[in-house]
């Protein structure tokens, strides 16, 4: 699904150059649930941005579903993101003046799906994350865990190849964190490929594979025994 | 992306209604600009209509022509010779000058503006006495308060009838007394009154103290024969009075052996020149109004664009999220531009409604007033269409500034966690 070969990325600020990713080799097969760990400055956010087509890279190659992702223009990147990727953010990033279902249907809107079908599909996804009674509610009427579930439903709405979750539990307490991880596991069980960036060990162990990043290189990449979370949503 | 996509409109309306007070304040500039523009344009039209009202009843494409004394010797004639026009001249001109719509010859007792004593049952009035054709009513319309104006039968049969002005009536009759059917005396000859007219609140060169007789009656009663004092000439609406005037004078000068360059022998007054002057004045006023309005509009639209820049800044994160979810730069751009257009046009409509209301009030207050030339202050459909096209165009153009700012937002920067 994801094929990264000898990936390099540097940031230039004036005369100084910061080499952030120093040759990453990394691949993810369909249906995997991978945790990417690392302290701040390890390059994990940069890697996620490149995986999410939000940023470019200098050297190497990145194939997503056998499509080379390189030097995309803004419009093409937007279309690829819409088609291939679902984003889950630490701070949810819901649009606060749109109801739950409108937020979920946004990727479908950008795909040009008609309003009626959009609403049906959005409600179906909200139902699958256990939020059917909340479809007409605004984000500020929802709890943190509920907001993240709306965001997950939104990430799923366009039926992407890969879900990218950036610290999905970073703004949540441990109980809701577990709820969210249970949901992520459930989605993964259904066959979806998911990458989770986190710095919490326990969250990482709820995934099937953990990749450690340090100073721009992968220091370890191991398959772990997945710690299942009690699904009570 | 279609412009009439309901979802796009929903998006636009949702963002605009998010901060109603600010949205409203933003639009004030455009509202005032449209207000000023429509008020000025409307008032100019009102003024122009007011002038038109003053001239109402006077054919604007008309001129007057009279004979005077020559001021240059020509073909053996000395200068100072008096020329007198006759009915034949009117006929000759009608035949030879195609621009002429009609000629109404007139003769008059005394000199120009001279008066004659008119009497009835011991009362007297010093009035102007004219011998006229019924067609004079087309050049200078009379408002009849009683009876009728001179007609063709009066002329054909040389009836001894007359039409008098309201002033003359008041001097010769008691208040409320019926004038039609009564007789008045001019230079010892009796004429029956068939009508009384009133001034027309407009340019009126005959006043209300006048007595009109049929031309034929006048010529027999006072033994003036075919001689005419002056001619009121109406020119066809598609022809220029100046051209007609030049042709007429050339013909008459040749006929009466007047030196072609003699400026004095034939007197004339071109009514259309006054109108041209006033039209030019209102035209300039209109241009000026449009100029002021246009610049206030630009200022207003810039204010809208400014506030949209601020909203774009505020919505950096939202725009970043939208981009991450697959919004292309084009979609974002279209949305900001639509916001700009919707704000401007909405403000324009508000300004339009308010200003139309104000114009209505102005019309009720000053319209049809006796001493102020103001009537029906309106703006034409063309002006409104141009104005709205201008607003859409300007808002589109200036909306490009915040729109381009919005598409420069990189999702990666927008999504960076604080």
Short mmCIF file of C-alpha atoms in Angstrom, two decimals, chain A residues 2 9-10 24 29-30 43 47 75 77 86 91 99 112-113 119 123 128 137 146 173 177 210 216 233:
data_model
loop_
_atom_site.label_atom_id
_atom_site.label_comp_id
_atom_site.label_asym_id
_atom_site.label_seq_id
_atom_site.Cartn_x
_atom_site.Cartn_y
_atom_site.Cartn_z
CA UNK A 2 2.73 2.44 1.04
CA UNK A 9 13.88 15.91 3.48
CA UNK A 10 15.65 19.10 4.53
CA UNK A 24 13.72 6.48 5.39
CA UNK A 29 0.85 -3.46 3.46
CA UNK A 30 -2.88 -3.31 3.13
CA UNK A 43 10.96 13.71 12.14
CA UNK A 47 7.10 11.97 7.69
CA UNK A 75 -4.91 20.81 -7.29
CA UNK A 77 -2.47 16.96 -4.32
CA UNK A 86 -8.36 10.23 5.52
CA UNK A 91 -7.48 18.74 17.88
CA UNK A 99 -23.34 20.08 12.09
CA UNK A 112 -18.94 16.23 -6.12
CA UNK A 113 -21.41 13.84 -4.49
CA UNK A 119 -26.27 13.13 3.89
CA UNK A 123 -25.34 9.48 8.62
CA UNK A 128 -21.00 3.23 12.56
CA UNK A 137 -25.55 18.66 16.48
CA UNK A 146 -17.57 12.41 20.39
CA UNK A 173 -8.47 11.61 28.75
CA UNK A 177 -8.64 7.62 24.44
CA UNK A 210 5.52 -0.03 15.99
CA UNK A 216 15.45 11.31 11.03
CA UNK A 233 -19.13 2.14 21.66
#
